[in-house]
């Protein structure tokens, strides 16, 4: 036997054997129950069946060898410790069977309380409780209810209805008014329901109850809503759940008993204090289920001072031990406090920063740890304007916060109506059951999108995030009736044109227009709030943690900005230069006419005249930007989009020509334009005449831009500033392309710069896969690389972003082909590999080659970590993302391995 034991796999751990670091094996709940046990806190005794046992069961459809015997052995020792036997008719031991995976999955897995009760032991339980029949029958009816629902899939409403019937017969709303006889009657009713749905009697054998409950917990890992939740939260599907078997303690023994939840700090704001709810004479779930009104935890002091003081003492010890906000479940059985669960508690974004700051003040953690405990997604959340909810507004529904922000507007139900009203200047919220690719125009026109179905990866959610538009998805309390142009929620009808407000961060939906207030975190970044003076705990904490992130990070953070105003704001937000200044906006507005002249030029003189007219305009643009970024590098990208994008659309031109001809007007120019548009039409403009290709085909175009940049730099420097331009050639795929542009550019620069002291770098974007793969050659001709990861993703995957996001990304996400859109977060294995190759081979050819990234990934938290790992010098992102990138670059620099901050 001993020899066999030594090779046998250990599937069951007593609470005294585990600890908080064994979450993989014991699940979060089990690991923390063990930790509390070992800290000497009063945890009812019990044991944990490992996630490995669950995985083995799910793989084979039966309990692994040895599991039954190990459960038996642990049950026996539990019985010895408690001095009772499971389900003993005279003096029964009862247990709870509780699921608990590595990551908390609220409401996903079920718990069965009072296992071990049957027709005989219910009498023993009553005797044990001093003849408290009411308590015993209440416990029994709860067992049948939970067991029926969880283990045997009996519809829960049936039990609820029977309970309602019993209360109605008694003429009461309160479950406490049901006496022992009523509850005995209810047990009979429940048993009938059980038999009707399962075709068998409620199992009377305690050990069978236990085994079936354990098995049901295993199986619940693959229940549909657990699968959906995991997919949504990106929790791996193969972790399995542990099962905890815990001796029951009873909060439903009378007025001196009860059950509650507590937080060591306010999980909403992070404020210190005592937060929680308590419910006397109740069991388990009752607190959160809202069957009766709970009282604030503080009131426990009056009800039971001894337990209250003890609880506060344990809360302090747990915080000290976990060095973080803990949330706690407890039960008081006749004046004796029992701890039933703890974990590091979930919190809002604001609370995450505030608590991290407080814990540093209290000396519990250092600044590195504080930085590790917050993240860019939370910071980004805090930078959105928020609804001002201090007064009358109550949400009417809550869906999934699919794309953050706060939006109010008139309800519309069709894409066409959204476009119509938006064109009249109205703010609209597009409400649908779910969206599909036909809704795209409406989604673009709307302020926000609200759907009654679908999760974080639904079409609405994916597209909204891609557009940076507020979206609440899956608000399933909404009954949306598109043909009737209305929806109903909470008994109210909302018609087209009525105003609603949606919060894409919390998922809450409000009727009417909720006032919006600016983010104080943005005010701080703007320099409008002084963190030393602000009596705002959040601003102080953000300031402190950001300062630390800046000290720690190796990556520099630049911004993408095309105007002086954007550059100025980004600089206030901490940008250390511009990583991408697009020049194409400088060809729009009243300058279009010059572009038309350029395109239509039939002689060198005409073309040169058009370019000469553009030159001073471009120069002024650059002067503006160089001034704002005084002393910091500015990467200017030469014109990238195909020139026909600057001409009017074909249809419009054709109509103009037709109309003018009709009227007998002179149409020579329109006809020429029309011909040009026809000639320049491209099947795949994304892969057509753009970027460096344009520069090589249209004489003088790049030269004009290079001259404007150099002249602007010289002028700024001569007037006492310091301009550091970096000229970036887009869409290079072969070193020869770059060399040709460079040779011409260097001549112009030498001529313009003279002895002004201005230095102009010339480099290239790496955005075509071939460029990444020939980076060693390209580096010979480039002083820097900037990864254009948007195009690199498009061309790496062969995706046209505008087409794919609406058309099929939702399906790819649903199928798990990607966990997140590769445009949102860099695809490390594929596109990331191209970046890695180019970085390594580029630096091998030219040591010290400056490397940066200027796609949208530069502001995505996970991607920032990747760029840190690959060794880039900087990331560049939109102004609002600059603080996020600073924070994440700091976190990347301190990140230790093996953290799972979920
Ligand atoms: P969840 O993960 O949904 O919180 P739990 O396993 O924690 O599920 O259990 C549900 C409720 O039952 C909780 O309120 C818990 O405190 C209570 N509970 C669990 N086990 C026991 C027990 N042995 N004695 C008394 N109450 C228990
Ligand atoms: Mg719990
Ligand atoms: Mg590009």
mmCIF file of N, CA and C and ligand atoms in Angstrom, residues 29 98 329 341 343, ligand 2:
data_model
loop_
_atom_site.group_PDB
_atom_site.id
_atom_site.type_symbol
_atom_site.label_atom_id
_atom_site.label_comp_id
_atom_site.label_asym_id
_atom_site.label_seq_id
_atom_site.Cartn_x
_atom_site.Cartn_y
_atom_site.Cartn_z
ATOM 1 N N UNK A 29 -9.707 29.951 -4.889
ATOM 2 C CA UNK A 29 -10.443 29.809 -3.636
ATOM 3 C C UNK A 29 -9.724 28.834 -2.705
ATOM 4 N N UNK A 98 -17.670 23.394 -3.408
ATOM 5 C CA UNK A 98 -17.483 24.718 -4.026
ATOM 6 C C UNK A 98 -16.478 24.650 -5.159
ATOM 7 N N UNK A 329 -15.483 36.714 2.381
ATOM 8 C CA UNK A 329 -16.814 36.212 2.717
ATOM 9 C C UNK A 329 -16.736 35.591 4.100
ATOM 10 N N UNK A 341 -13.878 32.776 2.702
ATOM 11 C CA UNK A 341 -13.191 33.037 1.439
ATOM 12 C C UNK A 341 -12.454 34.353 1.529
ATOM 13 N N UNK A 343 -9.790 36.844 -1.236
ATOM 14 C CA UNK A 343 -8.971 36.948 -2.444
ATOM 15 C C UNK A 343 -8.594 38.404 -2.617
HETATM 16 MG MG1 LIG B 2 -17.569 33.069 -2.722
#
